[in-house]
Amino acid sequence: MISASGLAKSYTVRRGRERLQVDAVSDASFEVAEGEIVSFLGPNGAGKTTTLRMLTTLASPNSGSAQVAGHDVVAQPREVRRRIGYVSQGGSAGGFARVGDEIVDRAMLYGLDAATATRRARALLERLDLADSWTRVPRSLSGGQRRRLDVVMGLVHQPRLLFLDEPTAGLDPQARANLWGHIRDLREEYGMTVFLTTHYLDEADVLSDRVIVFDHGRVVTTDTPDALKDRISGDLIEMEVAGPEQVDAAVRILEKSAADQPKVTGLRMAGRVHRSGTVLPGLARELDAAGVELVSLEVRRPTLDDVFLTLTGRSLRDSH
Ligand SMILES: Nc1ncnc2c1ncn2[C@@H]1O[C@H](COP(=O)(O)OP(=O)(O)OP(=O)(O)O)[C@@H](O)[C@H]1O
């Protein structure tokens, strides 16, 4: 459904008298199959929006090429636009028109007659739990409702591929989970392909079939959320001992099961182990036999943030 090869885009910006070249995207190369929900995950400034704008024909690449919904973004932009839906970061619904009228107008711009446009608008509003909003103005809707309205606007012409730029930025947790549910349902119902940008790890984890990790204008890696987490060597065991005299013995015992050198901070220590479920009973027995008294023992599965840190050397959380 999407095939991007070496897409690149730079901008020239003025700083005082100087003209600087900013390489927003240097090599976006990836594939998205029909029916997939793919998250394009990266920190602020990674080049996600610029890539999305090239794929949706809103920005022209300096080099590289992309086929979107069967057509070339540079040579056949109109063909591409007819087949895709695009929900931008700021959203498109605004102004003073009533919600229903905005959707009908948008549908008529795509060539639908008034009756079909009205029917489709009503069905989509119903579908995204906005059935009562027809006569309201978008400004009066909650953040979550407005975002859902943006999605409705992106769907009026029944695209097979929907692009969403930071769909849940600024929404509260409940509204975010609600929107994720709708996106998944849309895929189930219409077999739609969804390509979204995000810098939220939980969003990429919960929502997507596959994650493309993007940083400094290029693809770092791609895989399913679980497979990415499995690449991190094992679960993290974190434990705290009762006194300083027990630290050395505890570290020696943890070391035997750990995949890497345990990190020690005061009375706390942490090490990664393969398959914590089989390691823990023996570890607890050995610690007990050596007279080590545990104050706490915790096991943490790797998160996508651990993956990001391992792949790029920096934490996605810290970059905001
Ligand atoms: N129109 C423009 N003119 C100049 N520089 C730009 C322009 N658009 C983007 N950039 C620069 O290109 C880089 C990538 O920006 P982009 O918006 O694509 O990143 P992003 O990953 O989408 O970040 P965010 O999550 O903040 O939207 C940034 O350094 C940005 O400042």
XYZ file of C-alpha atoms and ligand atoms in Angstrom:
351
model
C 0.000 0.000 0.000
C 3.009 2.243 0.635
C 6.449 1.738 -0.808
C 8.961 4.483 -0.049
C 12.505 4.389 -1.327
C 15.189 6.872 -0.309
C 12.769 9.767 0.214
C 14.683 12.898 1.225
C 13.730 16.495 1.879
C 15.738 19.445 3.133
C 14.786 23.025 3.890
C 16.879 26.170 3.752
C 16.411 28.346 6.813
C 17.827 31.791 7.575
C 19.702 32.334 10.786
C 20.686 36.001 10.837
C 22.661 36.534 7.642
C 23.421 32.864 7.267
C 21.471 30.364 5.216
C 21.445 26.914 6.743
C 20.324 23.650 5.216
C 18.132 21.499 7.479
C 17.892 17.874 6.387
C 14.387 17.127 7.627
C 14.360 13.646 6.049
C 17.485 12.021 4.637
C 16.425 8.466 3.787
C 12.877 7.255 4.332
C 12.702 3.733 2.930
C 9.996 1.320 4.032
C 6.950 -0.691 2.970
C 3.437 -0.852 4.385
C 1.188 -3.748 3.402
C -2.548 -3.519 2.784
C -4.602 -3.733 5.994
C -1.720 -2.973 8.350
C -1.778 -0.403 11.144
C 1.754 0.970 11.200
C 3.157 3.480 13.681
C 5.915 5.793 12.589
C 7.604 6.352 15.949
C 10.235 8.959 16.691
C 11.059 11.996 18.824
C 10.196 15.617 17.971
C 12.090 16.758 14.906
C 12.834 13.211 13.662
C 11.205 14.019 10.319
C 7.899 12.188 10.764
C 5.598 14.982 9.616
C 7.816 15.801 6.636
C 7.750 12.138 5.546
C 3.974 12.075 5.942
C 3.649 15.251 3.874
C 5.710 13.692 1.081
C 3.609 10.515 1.135
C 0.394 12.547 0.997
C 1.735 14.725 -1.901
C 1.708 17.909 0.227
C 5.501 18.259 0.006
C 7.691 17.235 -2.897
C 10.775 15.139 -2.175
C 14.241 16.388 -3.191
C 15.117 12.814 -4.066
C 13.820 9.285 -3.750
C 10.411 7.973 -4.742
C 7.232 6.590 -3.240
C 4.250 4.617 -4.452
C 1.138 5.223 -2.376
C -2.106 3.307 -3.020
C -0.686 2.124 -6.323
C 0.461 5.513 -7.683
C 3.607 7.582 -7.718
C 3.453 10.577 -5.352
C 5.396 12.857 -7.717
C 4.099 11.760 -11.121
C 0.459 11.051 -10.142
C -0.387 13.200 -7.111
C -4.097 13.505 -7.985
C -4.489 9.733 -8.215
C -2.818 9.368 -4.827
C -4.979 12.076 -3.193
C -8.211 10.471 -4.375
C -7.301 7.242 -2.633
C -6.019 8.464 0.714
C -7.391 10.206 3.775
C -5.216 12.598 5.737
C -5.732 13.914 9.243
C -3.141 16.576 9.973
C -1.688 17.426 13.373
C -3.880 20.477 13.842
C -6.954 18.825 12.378
C -9.112 20.292 9.659
C -12.489 20.829 11.308
C -12.872 24.406 12.493
C -14.704 27.557 11.567
C -18.276 28.429 12.292
C -20.136 25.970 10.093
C -22.151 23.229 11.746
C -20.474 19.842 12.007
C -22.894 18.146 9.596
C -22.546 20.881 6.991
C -18.742 20.772 7.162
C -18.714 17.054 6.462
C -21.268 17.307 3.646
C -19.268 20.157 2.045
C -16.098 18.109 2.252
C -17.797 15.069 0.694
C -19.210 17.226 -2.138
C -15.716 18.560 -2.820
C -14.815 14.947 -3.527
C -17.629 14.805 -6.074
C -20.453 13.185 -4.095
C -24.002 14.470 -4.679
C -25.772 16.129 -1.737
C -27.974 13.160 -0.820
C -25.093 10.663 -0.844
C -22.872 13.115 1.039
C -25.528 13.582 3.747
C -26.078 9.848 4.070
C -22.359 9.204 4.367
C -21.879 12.033 6.861
C -24.625 10.653 9.105
C -23.219 7.123 8.928
C -19.699 8.263 9.787
C -20.826 10.474 12.663
C -22.779 7.535 14.047
C -19.772 5.267 13.513
C -17.487 7.526 15.548
C -20.000 8.200 18.353
C -20.792 11.719 17.188
C -24.397 11.172 16.110
C -25.685 14.043 18.292
C -23.175 16.566 16.942
C -24.706 17.370 13.566
C -25.951 20.843 14.510
C -23.071 21.803 16.794
C -20.070 23.887 15.765
C -16.697 22.098 15.979
C -15.403 24.671 18.490
C -17.972 23.541 21.042
C -16.837 19.892 20.961
C -14.418 18.346 23.463
C -10.827 17.644 22.361
C -11.573 13.949 21.861
C -14.786 14.639 19.914
C -12.979 17.134 17.676
C -10.265 14.620 16.929
C -12.912 12.035 16.019
C -14.525 14.638 13.773
C -11.136 15.116 12.078
C -11.094 11.374 11.406
C -14.629 11.568 9.946
C -13.436 14.356 7.635
C -10.537 12.169 6.530
C -12.926 9.320 5.713
C -15.746 10.963 3.715
C -14.437 9.769 0.366
C -13.928 6.209 1.662
C -10.150 5.994 1.292
C -8.389 2.638 1.497
C -5.467 4.247 3.290
C -5.676 6.706 6.184
C -2.758 8.884 7.307
C -2.933 10.247 10.842
C -0.379 12.755 12.118
C -0.065 12.504 15.918
C -3.730 11.495 16.257
C -3.971 11.622 20.046
C -1.578 14.484 20.894
C -3.046 16.553 23.701
C -5.912 14.160 24.510
C -6.534 12.741 27.981
C -5.937 8.991 28.512
C -9.610 8.072 28.190
C -10.060 9.996 24.925
C -6.843 8.449 23.564
C -7.958 4.887 24.374
C -11.348 5.671 22.835
C -9.754 6.861 19.577
C -7.474 3.806 19.436
C -10.592 1.627 19.694
C -12.217 3.465 16.794
C -9.110 3.200 14.617
C -8.927 -0.552 15.204
C -12.645 -0.950 14.505
C -12.312 0.970 11.232
C -9.602 -1.413 10.139
C -11.716 -4.452 11.094
C -14.787 -3.092 9.366
C -13.331 -1.658 6.163
C -9.967 -3.455 5.959
C -8.416 0.002 5.870
C -4.664 0.528 6.032
C -3.610 3.053 8.693
C -0.280 4.847 8.831
C 0.179 7.106 11.838
C 2.977 9.156 13.308
C 3.438 9.213 17.053
C 5.970 9.863 19.744
C 3.873 8.004 22.302
C 5.307 4.598 23.111
C 2.063 3.265 24.556
C 0.213 4.288 21.393
C 2.682 2.470 19.156
C 2.567 -0.541 21.473
C -1.191 -0.898 21.855
C -2.419 0.224 18.473
C -0.034 -0.936 15.806
C 0.691 -4.211 14.087
C 4.131 -2.894 13.287
C 6.352 -0.031 14.376
C 8.825 1.834 12.183
C 11.377 3.502 14.449
C 12.455 6.769 12.821
C 15.220 9.075 14.020
C 17.359 11.787 12.409
C 15.468 11.530 9.132
C 15.954 7.805 8.559
C 14.503 4.413 9.490
C 16.317 2.864 12.438
C 14.435 -0.428 12.402
C 10.986 -1.945 11.960
C 9.171 -4.841 13.615
C 6.094 -5.758 15.634
C 5.983 -4.148 19.105
C 6.516 -7.553 20.775
C 9.387 -8.562 18.518
C 11.069 -5.211 19.177
C 10.779 -5.780 22.903
C 12.116 -9.327 22.547
C 15.257 -7.908 20.947
C 16.216 -6.432 24.306
C 18.086 -9.131 26.120
C 15.604 -10.267 28.694
C 13.633 -8.910 31.620
C 15.070 -6.473 34.122
C 15.359 -7.761 37.698
C 15.586 -4.949 40.217
C 16.213 -5.723 43.884
C 17.100 -3.948 47.089
C 18.930 -5.544 50.029
C 18.538 -4.699 53.717
C 22.104 -3.565 54.483
C 25.378 -2.473 52.820
C 27.219 -5.597 54.011
C 24.886 -7.715 51.848
C 25.457 -5.862 48.565
C 28.541 -7.777 47.380
C 27.055 -11.213 47.999
C 23.790 -10.225 46.297
C 25.571 -8.815 43.225
C 27.687 -11.987 42.896
C 24.558 -14.138 42.908
C 22.641 -11.882 40.482
C 25.695 -11.784 38.201
C 25.516 -15.554 37.665
C 22.059 -15.316 36.043
C 22.380 -11.924 34.391
C 23.048 -11.335 30.702
C 25.015 -8.189 31.470
C 26.930 -6.707 34.400
C 24.390 -5.711 37.113
C 24.181 -1.976 37.852
C 24.465 -1.105 41.539
C 23.180 2.087 43.185
C 23.460 2.079 46.986
C 21.439 -0.865 48.251
C 19.659 -1.342 44.911
C 20.867 -3.403 41.983
C 19.485 -4.285 38.556
C 20.419 -6.840 35.919
C 18.853 -8.274 32.779
C 18.074 -11.988 32.736
C 16.757 -14.275 30.028
C 13.430 -15.824 31.017
C 12.971 -14.373 34.486
C 10.262 -16.957 35.273
C 12.757 -19.819 35.404
C 15.584 -17.774 36.951
C 13.716 -16.255 39.903
C 13.114 -19.331 42.130
C 16.801 -20.364 42.069
C 17.912 -16.768 42.585
C 15.667 -16.382 45.638
C 16.947 -19.673 47.103
C 20.592 -18.708 46.645
C 20.097 -15.253 48.139
C 18.358 -16.813 51.117
C 21.122 -19.401 51.638
C 23.751 -16.620 51.537
C 21.869 -14.716 54.256
C 20.832 -11.850 51.967
C 17.659 -10.168 53.136
C 15.616 -8.617 50.322
C 13.649 -5.426 50.887
C 12.165 -5.539 47.401
C 12.336 -7.623 44.249
C 10.759 -6.470 41.006
C 10.730 -7.841 37.477
C 10.096 -5.527 34.533
C 9.417 -6.586 30.956
C 11.280 -4.436 28.423
C 9.274 -1.477 27.166
C 9.445 0.205 23.765
C 11.373 2.953 25.538
C 14.096 0.412 26.403
C 14.106 -0.574 22.732
C 14.448 3.034 21.645
C 17.251 3.625 24.132
C 19.120 0.542 22.943
C 18.699 1.429 19.275
C 19.432 5.151 19.400
C 21.339 5.659 22.649
C 18.706 8.047 23.975
C 15.397 7.745 25.697
C 12.300 8.735 23.763
C 10.813 10.082 27.010
C 13.794 12.351 27.647
C 13.572 13.870 24.202
C 10.350 15.732 25.077
N 8.908 24.127 6.503
C 10.055 23.930 7.157
N 11.060 24.828 7.093
C 12.226 24.641 7.740
N 12.492 23.569 8.505
C 11.532 22.637 8.629
C 10.265 22.774 7.977
N 9.508 21.687 8.285
C 10.273 20.918 9.103
N 11.480 21.474 9.318
C 12.575 20.925 10.135
O 12.780 19.584 9.748
C 13.017 18.740 10.879
C 11.984 17.626 10.911
O 10.698 18.179 11.181
P 9.360 17.316 11.239
O 8.234 18.252 11.573
O 9.228 16.517 10.005
O 9.657 16.353 12.457
P 8.640 15.476 13.318
O 9.318 14.190 13.566
O 7.318 15.435 12.652
O 8.537 16.298 14.653
P 7.218 16.650 15.504
O 6.911 15.432 16.291
O 7.697 17.775 16.355
O 6.146 17.056 14.545
C 12.991 19.652 12.082
O 14.307 20.030 12.387
C 12.181 20.839 11.604
O 12.558 22.008 12.310
